[in-house]
Amino acid sequence: MIRTHELKRRDLYLRKLIGFQDTEPVKVITGIRRCGKSSLLKLMIRHLKENGIRDDQIIDINFESYGFRSMTKDDLYHYVRDRVVSGKRMYLFFDELQRIDAWEDAVNSFRVDLDCDIYITGSNAYLLSSEYSTYLSGRYVEIKMLPLSFREFLDFYGFEVRKTSSALGRARRQIFDKNGERYEEMEVFDAYMRFGGMPGIADIGLDQEKALSVLDGIYSTVVVRDILEREKRRGERQITDAALLRKIVLFLADNIGSTVSASSIGKALMSAGLLENQKSRGIPSAHTVQAYISALMESYFFYEIKRFDIKGREYLSTLGKYYIVDIGLRNYLLGFRNRDRGYAIENVVYFELLRRGYDVAIGKIDSQEVDFIATTADGKLYIQVTESMQSEDVRRRELSPLEKIRDNYEKIVLSLDPGLDGSYEGIKSKNLISWLLEN
């Protein structure tokens, strides 16, 4: 079914923006292209209007629009100054601001010269590089936006979760669409694992061919515009080979959740004849690979997670892991497959932890590994992720590292098929879908 372009709420992020409304810091929304940043600005504008802010107090510019693409920082400054309403606070919204060279000069001038509240978006971490953040004098707050969570996926596609009772009176959840048709929650979760959480797919519905076209457009935009073109604008020539970049993307996508290094990636690519050994030119292949990986992380395509030695209480500098920002993009790159479903659900859990405000690391204890240590100012979680806990061997493997941890923080095993009744020696066993649906 074709969906309309209705403006869907993203309350997790909108609440953060509202919380910073009318405060001094510039509100900077970052994230991969087409994850919903522009829509979030529209939601904030709608909130302002619903709360008494007049239309003429709001200036909204999308620099992807052809009418603004040739604008300079001086043009931007005068455009805004000419529209200021005397005696009123102005609300300035700048979408994809990184397209304006030296944009920070104009933004700093607005902060000094006007009574204004500023909101900007950017699709590349270069927007907030150390150089730019210095220009802003640290007076900004970053809102990190991600593709849809599973709960948001349900909302975007018009599904509703209802609690029902089985014939034996046991409580269970079922999911209904807008027409009242009923689905098992695993059916809908499988759709999420197939299509991912890029909001634009919701506009065309759960149609695989159309979804792949949308994902192809996102990939091409991120790689061509946000990486290769940006290198040219910055005057740097480290990343010039689109084919090599794609090979590295495919390698990382195929190895989510596995410990890798730039050196090991380079060796794997060289053994396949895809990367020359550049040591003769004084540039080790690992350095080349790391430059490409860094660019992919700057574009929010991949996220790196470090390892933490639980006993030694220190971060380790070697062998981190990478996760792809959206599981649908991974399916687009590698094809739909089930053989590594465990790594795919681990990828989903990692980003859900980020959404919930955790700092996340891999845990190392002796020679064993804890999938995630999730930390906030208030506490800590230790989490293992596996597809099923029915096998005794799997239970032993997943529980063993958690049993070695001697502190009193919560320890959880998340799986689609829990094999434990509630808990085991203080370690909780939770259904992954239930956990994803928690508030």
Coordinates of C-alpha atoms in Angstrom, one line a residue:
M1 CA 0.0 0.0 0.0
I2 CA 1.3 3.4 -0.9
R3 CA 1.8 5.8 2.1
T4 CA 1.2 9.5 2.0
H5 CA 4.0 11.9 3.0
E6 CA 2.4 12.6 6.4
L7 CA 4.7 14.2 8.9
K8 CA 5.2 11.5 11.5
R9 CA 6.3 12.3 15.0
R10 CA 9.8 11.5 16.3
D11 CA 9.1 12.3 19.9
L12 CA 12.4 11.0 21.2
Y13 CA 14.2 13.8 19.3
L14 CA 11.5 16.4 19.4
R15 CA 11.5 16.3 23.2
K16 CA 15.2 17.0 23.2
L17 CA 14.8 20.0 20.9
I18 CA 11.9 21.4 22.9
G19 CA 14.0 21.0 26.0
F20 CA 16.7 23.3 24.6
Q21 CA 14.2 25.8 23.1
D22 CA 15.1 29.4 23.8
T23 CA 18.5 28.5 25.3
E24 CA 21.8 30.0 24.1
P25 CA 23.4 26.9 22.4
V26 CA 23.0 26.4 18.7
K27 CA 20.9 23.2 18.3
V28 CA 22.8 20.9 15.8
I29 CA 21.0 17.8 14.5
T30 CA 23.4 15.3 13.0
G31 CA 22.9 11.9 11.3
I32 CA 23.0 10.0 8.1
R33 CA 21.2 11.5 5.1
R34 CA 17.5 10.9 5.0
C35 CA 17.2 9.6 8.6
G36 CA 14.6 12.3 9.3
K37 CA 16.5 15.5 10.2
S38 CA 14.6 17.7 7.9
S39 CA 11.3 16.3 9.2
L40 CA 12.4 17.0 12.7
L41 CA 13.0 20.6 11.9
K42 CA 9.4 20.8 10.4
L43 CA 8.1 19.2 13.6
M44 CA 9.9 21.8 15.7
I45 CA 8.5 24.6 13.5
R46 CA 5.0 23.1 13.9
H47 CA 5.5 23.0 17.7
L48 CA 6.5 26.7 17.7
K49 CA 3.5 27.7 15.7
E50 CA 1.2 25.7 17.9
N51 CA 2.6 27.6 20.9
G52 CA 2.1 31.2 19.6
I53 CA 5.2 31.9 17.5
R54 CA 4.2 33.8 14.4
D55 CA 5.1 32.7 10.9
D56 CA 7.2 35.9 10.3
Q57 CA 9.4 35.0 13.3
I58 CA 10.5 31.8 11.6
I59 CA 13.1 31.6 8.9
D60 CA 13.5 28.2 7.3
I61 CA 16.1 27.5 4.7
N62 CA 17.0 24.1 3.1
F63 CA 20.3 24.4 1.4
E64 CA 19.6 21.4 -0.8
S65 CA 17.0 23.6 -2.5
Y66 CA 18.2 25.0 -5.9
G67 CA 17.3 28.5 -4.9
F68 CA 19.8 28.5 -2.0
R69 CA 22.6 26.2 -3.4
S70 CA 24.8 29.1 -4.6
M71 CA 24.3 31.2 -1.4
T72 CA 27.4 32.4 0.3
K73 CA 27.9 33.1 4.0
D74 CA 27.4 36.9 3.3
D75 CA 24.3 36.2 1.2
L76 CA 22.9 34.1 4.1
Y77 CA 23.7 36.9 6.7
H78 CA 21.9 39.6 4.6
Y79 CA 19.0 37.3 3.7
V80 CA 18.3 36.7 7.4
R81 CA 18.9 40.3 8.5
D82 CA 16.4 41.6 5.9
R83 CA 13.7 39.4 7.4
V84 CA 14.2 40.2 11.1
V85 CA 11.0 41.3 12.8
S86 CA 11.8 44.3 15.1
G87 CA 11.3 43.6 18.8
K88 CA 10.6 39.9 18.2
R89 CA 12.7 36.8 18.8
M90 CA 13.6 35.1 15.6
Y91 CA 13.8 31.3 15.1
L92 CA 16.3 30.3 12.5
F93 CA 16.3 26.8 10.8
F94 CA 19.1 25.9 8.5
D95 CA 18.9 22.4 6.8
E96 CA 22.1 20.8 5.4
L97 CA 24.1 23.9 6.4
Q98 CA 27.5 22.3 5.6
R99 CA 26.9 23.2 2.0
I100 CA 27.7 26.8 2.8
D101 CA 31.5 27.5 3.0
A102 CA 32.5 29.1 6.4
W103 CA 28.8 28.9 7.6
E104 CA 30.0 29.3 11.1
D105 CA 30.9 33.0 10.5
A106 CA 27.3 33.7 9.7
V107 CA 25.9 31.7 12.6
N108 CA 28.2 33.4 15.1
S109 CA 27.1 36.8 13.8
F110 CA 23.5 35.9 14.2
R111 CA 24.2 34.9 17.8
V112 CA 25.9 38.2 18.5
D113 CA 23.7 40.6 16.4
L114 CA 20.2 39.1 16.8
D115 CA 17.7 37.9 19.4
C116 CA 17.4 34.4 17.9
D117 CA 17.2 30.7 18.5
I118 CA 19.2 28.7 16.0
Y119 CA 18.6 25.1 14.7
I120 CA 20.8 23.5 12.1
T121 CA 21.3 20.0 10.5
G122 CA 24.2 18.4 8.9
S123 CA 24.8 15.0 7.3
N124 CA 28.5 14.8 8.0
A125 CA 30.5 14.9 11.2
Y126 CA 32.9 17.3 9.4
L127 CA 30.2 19.9 10.3
L128 CA 31.3 19.6 13.9
S129 CA 34.9 18.9 13.5
S130 CA 37.2 20.4 16.1
E131 CA 37.9 23.3 13.8
Y132 CA 34.2 24.3 13.5
S133 CA 33.4 23.6 17.1
T134 CA 36.2 26.0 18.0
Y135 CA 34.5 28.7 15.8
L136 CA 31.2 28.1 17.7
S137 CA 33.2 28.5 21.0
G138 CA 31.6 25.3 22.3
R139 CA 28.2 27.0 22.4
Y140 CA 26.2 24.2 20.7
V141 CA 24.4 21.1 21.6
E142 CA 24.3 18.1 19.3
I143 CA 21.2 16.0 18.8
K144 CA 22.3 12.7 17.3
M145 CA 19.5 11.3 15.1
L146 CA 19.2 7.7 14.0
P147 CA 16.9 5.8 11.6
L148 CA 13.7 4.4 13.1
S149 CA 13.7 2.2 16.1
F150 CA 11.4 -0.9 16.0
R151 CA 8.8 1.0 18.0
E152 CA 9.0 4.0 15.6
F153 CA 8.8 1.5 12.7
L154 CA 5.5 0.3 14.0
D155 CA 4.1 3.8 14.2
F156 CA 5.4 4.9 10.7
Y157 CA 3.8 1.9 9.1
G158 CA 0.5 2.2 10.9
F159 CA 0.8 -0.8 13.2
E160 CA -0.7 -0.8 16.8
V161 CA 0.5 -3.1 19.6
R162 CA -2.4 -4.6 21.6
K163 CA -2.3 -6.9 24.6
T164 CA -4.6 -9.9 24.2
S165 CA -5.2 -13.2 26.0
S166 CA -4.6 -16.7 24.8
A167 CA -7.2 -19.5 25.2
L168 CA -5.5 -20.4 28.5
G169 CA -5.8 -16.8 29.7
R170 CA -2.1 -15.9 29.3
A171 CA -1.3 -12.4 28.3
R172 CA 0.3 -11.9 24.9
R173 CA 1.0 -9.1 22.5
Q174 CA -0.4 -8.9 19.0
I175 CA 0.0 -6.3 16.3
F176 CA -2.8 -4.9 14.2
D177 CA -2.6 -2.7 11.1
K178 CA -5.0 0.2 10.4
N179 CA -7.5 -2.2 8.7
G180 CA -7.7 -4.3 11.8
E181 CA -5.7 -7.2 10.3
R182 CA -3.8 -9.1 12.9
Y183 CA -0.1 -10.0 12.8
E184 CA 2.2 -12.0 15.0
E185 CA 4.9 -9.7 16.4
M186 CA 7.6 -11.9 14.9
E187 CA 6.2 -11.3 11.4
V188 CA 6.5 -7.5 11.9
F189 CA 9.9 -7.8 13.5
D190 CA 11.0 -9.8 10.4
A191 CA 9.8 -6.9 8.2
Y192 CA 11.9 -4.5 10.3
M193 CA 14.9 -6.7 10.0
R194 CA 14.4 -6.9 6.2
F195 CA 13.5 -3.3 5.4
G196 CA 15.3 -1.4 8.2
G197 CA 14.4 1.9 9.6
M198 CA 15.0 4.6 6.9
P199 CA 11.9 6.7 7.2
G200 CA 11.6 7.2 3.4
I201 CA 10.7 3.6 2.9
A202 CA 7.5 4.1 4.9
D203 CA 6.3 6.4 2.1
I204 CA 6.2 3.6 -0.4
G205 CA 5.2 0.7 1.9
L206 CA 6.8 -2.7 2.4
D207 CA 7.6 -3.3 -1.2
Q208 CA 11.0 -4.9 -1.6
E209 CA 11.8 -3.6 -5.1
K210 CA 10.8 0.0 -4.3
A211 CA 12.6 -0.2 -0.9
L212 CA 15.8 -1.3 -2.6
S213 CA 15.6 1.7 -5.0
V214 CA 15.2 4.1 -2.0
L215 CA 18.2 2.4 -0.2
D216 CA 20.3 2.6 -3.4
G217 CA 19.6 6.4 -3.5
I218 CA 20.7 6.8 0.1
Y219 CA 23.9 4.8 -0.5
S220 CA 24.8 6.7 -3.6
T221 CA 24.1 10.1 -2.0
V222 CA 26.2 9.3 1.1
V223 CA 29.1 7.8 -0.8
V224 CA 29.2 10.2 -3.8
R225 CA 28.1 13.4 -2.3
D226 CA 29.1 13.2 1.3
I227 CA 32.5 11.4 0.9
L228 CA 34.0 11.8 -2.6
E229 CA 32.7 15.3 -3.4
R230 CA 33.5 16.5 0.1
E231 CA 37.1 15.4 -0.3
K232 CA 37.3 17.6 -3.5
R233 CA 35.9 20.6 -1.6
R234 CA 38.3 20.1 1.2
G235 CA 41.2 20.0 -1.2
E236 CA 42.2 16.5 0.1
R237 CA 42.9 13.6 -2.1
Q238 CA 43.0 10.7 0.3
I239 CA 39.7 9.2 -0.9
T240 CA 39.5 9.1 -4.7
D241 CA 38.6 5.5 -5.6
A242 CA 34.8 4.9 -5.5
A243 CA 35.3 1.2 -6.3
L244 CA 37.7 0.7 -3.4
L245 CA 35.4 2.6 -1.1
R246 CA 32.5 0.2 -2.0
K247 CA 34.8 -2.8 -1.3
I248 CA 35.5 -1.5 2.2
V249 CA 31.8 -0.8 2.7
L250 CA 30.9 -4.4 1.7
F251 CA 33.7 -5.8 4.0
L252 CA 32.5 -3.8 7.0
A253 CA 28.8 -4.6 6.3
D254 CA 29.7 -8.3 6.0
N255 CA 31.6 -8.3 9.3
I256 CA 29.4 -6.3 11.6
G257 CA 29.9 -7.4 15.2
S258 CA 33.3 -9.0 14.4
T259 CA 36.6 -7.6 15.8
V260 CA 38.5 -6.1 12.9
S261 CA 41.3 -3.6 12.3
A262 CA 42.3 -1.4 9.4
S263 CA 45.3 -3.7 9.0
S264 CA 43.2 -6.9 8.8
I265 CA 40.8 -5.2 6.4
G266 CA 43.7 -4.1 4.2
K267 CA 45.2 -7.6 4.2
A268 CA 41.9 -9.2 3.3
L269 CA 41.4 -6.8 0.4
M270 CA 45.0 -7.3 -0.8
S271 CA 44.6 -11.1 -0.7
A272 CA 41.6 -10.7 -2.9
G273 CA 43.6 -8.4 -5.3
L274 CA 41.6 -5.3 -4.4
L275 CA 44.2 -3.2 -2.7
E276 CA 47.8 -2.7 -3.7
N277 CA 50.5 -2.9 -1.1
Q278 CA 51.5 0.8 -0.9
K279 CA 54.5 0.4 1.4
S280 CA 56.9 1.1 -1.4
R281 CA 55.4 4.5 -1.6
G282 CA 55.7 5.1 2.1
I283 CA 52.0 4.8 2.8
P284 CA 51.0 1.6 4.5
S285 CA 47.8 0.1 3.3
A286 CA 46.4 0.2 6.8
H287 CA 46.6 4.0 6.6
T288 CA 44.7 4.1 3.3
V289 CA 42.0 1.8 4.7
Q290 CA 41.7 3.9 7.9
A291 CA 41.1 7.0 5.8
Y292 CA 38.2 5.4 4.0
I293 CA 36.8 4.0 7.2
S294 CA 37.0 7.4 8.9
A295 CA 35.1 9.0 6.0
L296 CA 32.4 6.3 6.3
M297 CA 32.1 7.1 10.1
E298 CA 32.0 10.8 9.4
S299 CA 29.0 10.3 7.2
Y300 CA 27.3 8.3 9.9
F301 CA 27.3 5.1 7.7
F302 CA 29.2 3.0 10.2
Y303 CA 29.8 3.4 13.9
E304 CA 32.8 2.2 15.8
I305 CA 32.6 0.6 19.2
K306 CA 35.7 0.2 21.4
R307 CA 36.6 -2.7 23.8
F308 CA 36.7 -2.2 27.5
D309 CA 38.7 -4.4 29.9
I310 CA 36.3 -5.0 32.8
K311 CA 38.9 -6.3 35.2
G312 CA 41.6 -3.7 34.2
R313 CA 39.0 -0.9 34.0
E314 CA 40.5 0.6 30.9
Y315 CA 39.7 0.9 27.2
L316 CA 41.7 -1.2 24.8
S317 CA 43.2 0.5 21.7
T318 CA 43.0 -2.6 19.5
L319 CA 40.4 -4.6 17.7
G320 CA 37.1 -2.7 17.9
K321 CA 33.9 -3.5 16.0
Y322 CA 31.8 -1.7 13.5
Y323 CA 28.1 -1.6 13.1
I324 CA 26.1 -0.3 10.1
V325 CA 23.6 2.5 10.9
D326 CA 20.6 0.7 9.3
I327 CA 20.1 -3.0 8.8
G328 CA 18.1 -2.3 5.6
L329 CA 21.2 -0.7 4.1
R330 CA 23.1 -3.9 4.9
N331 CA 20.5 -6.0 3.2
Y332 CA 20.7 -3.7 0.1
L333 CA 24.5 -4.2 0.0
L334 CA 24.7 -7.9 0.7
G335 CA 21.3 -9.3 -0.2
F336 CA 18.7 -10.8 2.1
R337 CA 20.1 -13.7 4.1
N338 CA 19.5 -15.4 7.4
R339 CA 22.9 -17.1 8.0
D340 CA 24.2 -14.3 10.2
R341 CA 21.0 -13.3 11.9
G342 CA 22.6 -13.2 15.3
Y343 CA 25.0 -10.4 14.2
A344 CA 22.1 -8.5 12.6
I345 CA 20.1 -8.5 15.8
E346 CA 23.2 -7.5 17.7
N347 CA 23.4 -4.5 15.3
V348 CA 19.9 -3.6 16.2
V349 CA 20.5 -3.8 19.9
Y350 CA 23.6 -1.5 19.6
F351 CA 21.7 1.3 18.0
E352 CA 18.7 0.9 20.4
L353 CA 21.2 1.4 23.3
L354 CA 22.4 4.6 21.7
R355 CA 18.8 5.8 21.3
R356 CA 18.3 5.2 25.0
G357 CA 21.2 7.5 25.8
Y358 CA 23.9 4.9 26.7
D359 CA 27.6 5.1 26.1
V360 CA 28.3 1.6 24.7
A361 CA 31.5 -0.5 24.7
I362 CA 32.4 -4.2 24.1
G363 CA 33.3 -5.9 27.4
K364 CA 36.4 -8.1 27.8
I365 CA 36.8 -10.3 30.9
D366 CA 39.7 -12.7 30.8
S367 CA 39.6 -14.3 27.4
Q368 CA 35.8 -13.9 27.1
E369 CA 33.6 -11.2 25.7
V370 CA 30.5 -9.4 26.8
D371 CA 28.6 -8.1 23.8
F372 CA 27.8 -4.7 25.3
I373 CA 28.5 -2.6 28.4
A374 CA 26.0 0.2 28.4
T375 CA 26.7 3.1 30.7
T376 CA 24.9 6.2 31.8
A377 CA 25.6 8.7 34.6
D378 CA 23.1 6.7 36.7
G379 CA 24.2 3.2 36.1
K380 CA 25.4 0.4 33.9
L381 CA 24.0 -2.7 32.0
Y382 CA 25.9 -5.8 30.8
I383 CA 24.1 -7.3 27.8
Q384 CA 24.6 -10.5 25.8
V385 CA 22.7 -10.9 22.5
T386 CA 21.9 -14.2 20.8
E387 CA 19.3 -15.5 18.4
S388 CA 18.2 -18.3 20.7
M389 CA 18.9 -19.5 24.2
Q390 CA 17.3 -23.0 23.8
S391 CA 20.6 -24.8 23.3
E392 CA 22.5 -25.7 26.5
D393 CA 25.8 -24.9 24.7
V394 CA 24.6 -21.5 23.8
R395 CA 23.3 -20.8 27.3
R396 CA 26.7 -21.8 28.8
R397 CA 28.5 -19.5 26.3
E398 CA 26.3 -16.5 26.9
L399 CA 26.1 -16.8 30.6
S400 CA 29.7 -17.6 31.4
P401 CA 31.2 -14.1 30.9
L402 CA 28.4 -12.5 32.8
E403 CA 28.9 -14.9 35.7
K404 CA 32.5 -13.7 36.0
I405 CA 31.5 -10.1 36.6
R406 CA 31.4 -9.4 40.3
D407 CA 29.7 -6.1 40.6
N408 CA 26.0 -5.6 41.2
Y409 CA 24.9 -3.9 38.0
E410 CA 22.1 -5.5 35.9
K411 CA 23.0 -8.3 33.6
I412 CA 20.7 -9.3 30.7
V413 CA 20.6 -11.8 27.9
L414 CA 18.4 -10.7 25.0
S415 CA 17.2 -13.3 22.5
L416 CA 14.3 -14.0 20.2
D417 CA 13.9 -17.4 21.8
P418 CA 14.7 -17.2 25.5
G419 CA 15.6 -20.5 27.1
L420 CA 15.5 -19.3 30.7
D421 CA 12.5 -18.6 32.9
G422 CA 13.1 -15.0 34.0
S423 CA 16.6 -15.2 35.4
Y424 CA 19.5 -17.4 36.3
E425 CA 21.7 -16.5 39.4
G426 CA 20.7 -12.8 39.0
I427 CA 21.1 -12.8 35.2
K428 CA 17.9 -11.8 33.5
S429 CA 16.7 -13.5 30.3
K430 CA 14.5 -11.2 28.2
N431 CA 12.7 -11.5 24.9
L432 CA 14.4 -9.1 22.4
I433 CA 11.1 -7.9 20.9
S434 CA 9.7 -7.2 24.3
W435 CA 12.8 -5.2 25.2
L436 CA 12.6 -3.2 22.0
L437 CA 9.0 -2.3 22.8
E438 CA 9.8 -1.0 26.3
N439 CA 9.3 2.7 26.8

